[in-house]
Coordinates of C-alpha atoms and ligand atoms in Angstrom, one line a residue:
X1 CA 98.3 93.4 107.3
X2 CA 99.7 92.5 110.8
X3 CA 100.5 88.8 111.2
X4 CA 99.4 86.8 114.2
X5 CA 102.4 87.6 116.4
X6 CA 101.3 91.3 116.4
X7 CA 97.8 90.4 117.6
X8 CA 99.1 88.1 120.3
X9 CA 101.4 91.0 121.5
X10 CA 98.4 93.3 121.6
X11 CA 96.4 90.8 123.6
X12 CA 99.2 90.5 126.1
X13 CA 99.5 94.3 126.4
X14 CA 95.8 94.9 126.8
X15 CA 95.7 92.2 129.4
X16 CA 98.5 93.9 131.3
X17 CA 96.8 97.3 131.1
X18 CA 93.2 96.5 131.6
X19 CA 92.4 92.9 132.8
X20 CA 90.4 92.9 136.1
X21 CA 89.4 96.5 135.7
X22 CA 86.1 98.3 135.2
X23 CA 86.4 100.1 132.0
X24 CA 84.7 103.1 130.3
X25 CA 84.1 102.5 126.6
X26 CA 83.0 105.0 124.1
X27 CA 83.0 105.5 120.3
X28 CA 84.0 109.2 119.7
X29 CA 83.5 108.6 115.9
X30 CA 80.0 107.1 116.6
X31 CA 80.3 104.0 114.4
X32 CA 80.7 101.8 117.4
X33 CA 78.3 103.7 119.7
X34 CA 75.8 100.9 120.3
X35 CA 78.5 98.4 121.0
X36 CA 80.4 100.8 123.3
X37 CA 77.1 101.3 125.3
X38 CA 76.9 97.6 125.9
X39 CA 80.4 97.4 127.3
X40 CA 80.7 100.7 129.2
X41 CA 81.0 100.2 132.9
X42 CA 81.7 96.5 132.7
X43 CA 84.8 94.6 133.9
X44 CA 87.3 93.5 131.3
X45 CA 88.1 89.9 132.5
X46 CA 90.7 88.8 130.0
X47 CA 92.0 89.1 126.5
X48 CA 93.1 86.6 123.9
X49 CA 94.2 86.4 120.3
X50 CA 93.0 83.8 117.8
X51 CA 95.0 84.1 114.6
X52 CA 94.5 87.7 113.4
X53 CA 91.5 88.2 115.7
X54 CA 91.6 90.0 119.0
X55 CA 89.0 89.3 121.8
X56 CA 88.4 91.3 125.0
X57 CA 86.3 89.2 127.3
X58 CA 83.9 91.0 129.7
X59 CA 82.2 89.9 132.9
X60 CA 78.8 89.3 131.3
X61 CA 80.4 86.8 128.9
X62 CA 80.2 89.2 126.0
X63 CA 83.4 89.8 124.0
X64 CA 84.7 92.7 122.0
X65 CA 86.0 91.3 118.7
X66 CA 88.5 93.3 116.7
X67 CA 90.2 92.5 113.4
X68 CA 92.6 95.2 112.3
X69 CA 92.6 94.4 108.6
X70 CA 94.9 96.6 106.5
X71 CA 94.4 99.9 108.2
X72 CA 93.4 99.3 111.8
X73 CA 95.8 100.5 114.5
X74 CA 95.8 100.9 118.3
X75 CA 97.4 103.5 120.5
X76 CA 97.5 103.5 124.3
X77 CA 99.0 105.5 127.2
X78 CA 98.6 106.7 130.7
X79 CA 95.5 108.6 131.8
X80 CA 94.3 111.2 131.2
X81 CA 93.3 110.1 127.7
X82 CA 93.9 112.7 124.9
X83 CA 90.9 114.4 123.3
X84 CA 89.9 112.2 120.3
X85 CA 91.2 113.5 117.0
X86 CA 89.8 112.2 113.7
X87 CA 88.1 108.8 113.3
X88 CA 88.5 107.1 116.7
X89 CA 86.2 104.0 116.5
X90 CA 86.8 102.9 120.1
X91 CA 88.1 104.6 123.2
X92 CA 88.6 102.5 126.3
X93 CA 89.9 103.6 129.6
X94 CA 90.7 101.7 132.8
X95 CA 92.2 102.6 136.2
X96 CA 95.4 104.1 134.8
X97 CA 95.5 103.7 131.0
X98 CA 93.6 104.5 127.9
X99 CA 93.3 102.7 124.6
X100 CA 92.3 104.0 121.2
X101 CA 91.4 102.1 118.0
X102 CA 91.2 103.5 114.5
X103 CA 90.3 102.0 111.1
X104 CA 89.6 98.4 112.0
X105 CA 87.9 96.0 109.6
X106 CA 85.9 94.6 112.5
X107 CA 85.0 96.1 115.9
X108 CA 81.9 94.5 117.3
X109 CA 80.4 92.9 120.4
X110 CA 79.9 89.1 120.2
X111 CA 77.9 86.9 122.6
X112 CA 79.3 83.5 123.5
X113 CA 77.6 81.7 120.6
X114 CA 79.1 84.2 118.1
X115 CA 82.5 83.8 119.7
X116 CA 82.2 80.0 119.3
X117 CA 81.2 80.5 115.6
X118 CA 84.2 82.7 115.0
X119 CA 86.5 80.1 116.5
X120 CA 84.9 77.3 114.6
X121 CA 85.6 79.0 111.2
X122 CA 89.2 79.7 112.1
X123 CA 92.0 77.2 111.6
X124 CA 94.7 76.2 114.0
X125 CA 96.8 79.1 115.5
X126 CA 100.5 78.1 116.0
X127 CA 100.8 80.6 118.8
X128 CA 98.1 79.0 120.9
X129 CA 98.9 76.2 123.3
X130 CA 95.5 74.6 122.5
X131 CA 96.2 74.4 118.8
X132 CA 95.8 71.0 117.2
X133 CA 98.2 70.9 114.2
X134 CA 96.8 67.5 113.1
X135 CA 93.4 69.1 112.4
X136 CA 95.2 71.6 110.1
X137 CA 97.1 68.7 108.5
X138 CA 93.8 66.9 107.7
X139 CA 92.8 70.0 105.7
X140 CA 96.2 70.3 104.0
X141 CA 96.5 66.6 102.9
X142 CA 92.9 66.6 101.6
X143 CA 93.7 69.6 99.3
X144 CA 95.2 69.9 95.8
X145 CA 96.0 73.6 96.5
X146 CA 99.6 74.8 96.8
X147 CA 101.0 74.6 100.3
X148 CA 101.7 78.3 100.2
X149 CA 98.0 79.1 99.7
X150 CA 97.0 76.6 102.4
X151 CA 99.4 78.3 104.9
X152 CA 97.7 81.7 104.2
X153 CA 94.2 80.3 104.4
X154 CA 93.0 81.4 107.8
X155 CA 90.6 78.5 108.0
X156 CA 93.5 76.2 107.9
X157 CA 96.3 78.0 109.8
X158 CA 95.1 81.0 111.7
X159 CA 97.6 83.9 112.1
X160 CA 100.1 83.0 109.5
X161 CA 100.6 85.9 107.1
X162 CA 102.6 86.5 104.0
X163 CA 106.1 86.9 105.5
X164 CA 105.9 83.7 107.6
X165 CA 104.4 81.7 104.8
X166 CA 107.2 82.6 102.4
X167 CA 109.9 82.2 105.0
X168 CA 108.8 78.9 106.5
X169 CA 108.7 77.3 103.1
X170 CA 112.2 78.5 102.2
X171 CA 113.5 77.2 105.5
X172 CA 111.9 73.8 104.8
X173 CA 113.4 73.7 101.3
X174 CA 109.9 73.1 100.0
X175 CA 108.6 74.4 96.7
X176 CA 105.6 76.7 97.5
X177 CA 103.6 75.2 94.6
X178 CA 103.7 71.7 96.2
X179 CA 100.1 70.5 96.5
X180 CA 98.8 69.9 100.0
X181 CA 98.1 66.2 99.2
X182 CA 101.9 65.7 98.6
X183 CA 102.8 67.0 102.1
X184 CA 103.7 64.1 104.3
X185 CA 102.7 64.0 108.0
X186 CA 106.3 64.3 109.2
X187 CA 107.0 67.2 106.8
X188 CA 103.9 69.0 108.1
X189 CA 105.0 68.5 111.7
X190 CA 108.3 70.0 110.9
X191 CA 106.7 72.9 109.1
X192 CA 104.3 73.5 112.0
X193 CA 107.0 73.4 114.6
X194 CA 109.2 75.8 112.7
X195 CA 106.3 78.2 112.1
X196 CA 105.4 78.1 115.8
X197 CA 109.0 78.7 116.8
X198 CA 109.4 81.6 114.4
X199 CA 106.1 83.2 115.4
X200 CA 106.9 82.9 119.1
X201 CA 110.1 84.7 118.4
X202 CA 108.1 87.3 116.6
X203 CA 105.9 87.8 119.7
X204 CA 109.0 88.2 121.9
X205 CA 110.8 90.6 119.6
X206 CA 108.0 92.5 118.0
X207 CA 109.4 91.9 114.5
X208 CA 109.9 89.0 112.1
X209 CA 113.4 87.5 111.9
X210 CA 113.7 84.2 110.1
X211 CA 117.4 83.7 109.4
X212 CA 119.5 81.1 111.2
X213 CA 122.5 82.3 113.2
X214 CA 124.8 81.6 110.4
X215 CA 123.0 84.0 108.1
X216 CA 122.7 87.1 110.3
X217 CA 124.3 90.3 109.0
X218 CA 127.0 89.9 111.7
X219 CA 127.8 86.3 110.8
X220 CA 127.9 87.0 107.0
X221 CA 129.5 90.4 107.4
X222 CA 126.8 92.0 105.3
X223 CA 124.8 95.2 105.8
X224 CA 121.5 94.6 107.7
X225 CA 118.4 94.5 105.6
X226 CA 116.6 97.8 105.1
X227 CA 112.9 97.5 104.7
X228 CA 109.9 99.1 106.3
X229 CA 108.8 95.6 107.3
X230 CA 112.1 95.2 109.2
X231 CA 113.6 91.9 110.2
X232 CA 116.2 89.6 108.7
X233 CA 114.6 87.2 106.2
X234 CA 115.6 84.9 103.4
X235 CA 113.2 85.6 100.5
X236 CA 110.4 88.0 101.4
X237 CA 110.7 91.2 99.4
X238 CA 114.2 90.2 98.3
X239 CA 113.4 89.7 94.6
X240 CA 116.6 89.5 92.4
X241 CA 118.9 89.6 95.4
X242 CA 121.2 86.7 96.1
X243 CA 119.9 83.8 98.2
X244 CA 121.7 84.0 101.6
X245 CA 122.5 80.3 101.3
X246 CA 123.3 79.5 97.6
X247 CA 123.6 82.9 95.9
X248 CA 120.8 82.3 93.3
X249 CA 118.6 85.3 92.6
X250 CA 115.4 85.2 94.6
X251 CA 112.3 84.9 92.4
X252 CA 108.9 86.5 92.8
X253 CA 105.5 85.7 91.3
X254 CA 101.8 85.9 92.1
X255 CA 100.0 83.0 93.8
X256 CA 96.6 82.9 95.5
X257 CA 96.5 86.7 94.9
X258 CA 99.6 87.3 97.0
X259 CA 103.3 87.8 96.4
X260 CA 105.2 84.6 96.5
X261 CA 109.0 84.7 96.9
X262 CA 111.3 81.7 96.6
X263 CA 114.8 80.5 95.8
X264 CA 114.8 78.3 92.6
X265 CA 117.8 76.4 93.8
X266 CA 117.0 75.8 97.5
X267 CA 113.3 75.1 96.8
X268 CA 113.6 72.7 93.8
X269 CA 110.4 72.0 91.9
X270 CA 109.1 75.6 92.2
X271 CA 109.1 76.0 88.4
X272 CA 106.5 73.4 87.6
X273 CA 103.2 74.7 86.3
Ligands
LIG301 ZN1 119.1 79.4 97.6

């Protein structure tokens, strides 16, 4: 599933292509026909990302809400738009560009009250300047759940996905099983700042890189990582490979229904039940 940096990139791209324009909206597949009819001919005012949720705001204060889920994907290009092939949920065109959406988990029109309700149930997004990390910390320190699970809980931290959660804990030298209630305020501030910096870099690069300068392939004279998820990382999907810092084999195990990766040496305390 795309992590928050991907959704923020999409919001920026859609703003650049369509903001301020009157748009035509259709649902070639038909499953979004009623919603498309509400938006067709309106002006797309602005776009924003909130965690893994994308919003297109329109001039009547309605918003198009999209969550890509596992299978959703966008395509765009210069007009004329190609004839829709297959299951195109949404087709949107502006003055010069078209946009196509397939396979999303959510594609719906929300009124302002529903947008407010969506925001209210989401946690703090490290990529948003209006984020309030202390509100997230209040949730963390009140919980006995592992910090790994709390980072992935979209009602605590919005937009953090599996790669960032694993990597930011490694970089902090923190055992992923550490209960939220044992995380000190300063520790949380450092985790948050690092997560925000990593995710901002992800927005800029369009891929997730989490290794410090000293651990890049060039600095270590090693081959670049080959993985369809791309990016240079410390532990994510590196099970059994040597830790880039200490050489210990990277471990993997299930937690909160997700794959947890860690270095038993750099993240002491990980082995406790
Ligand atoms: Zn290590």
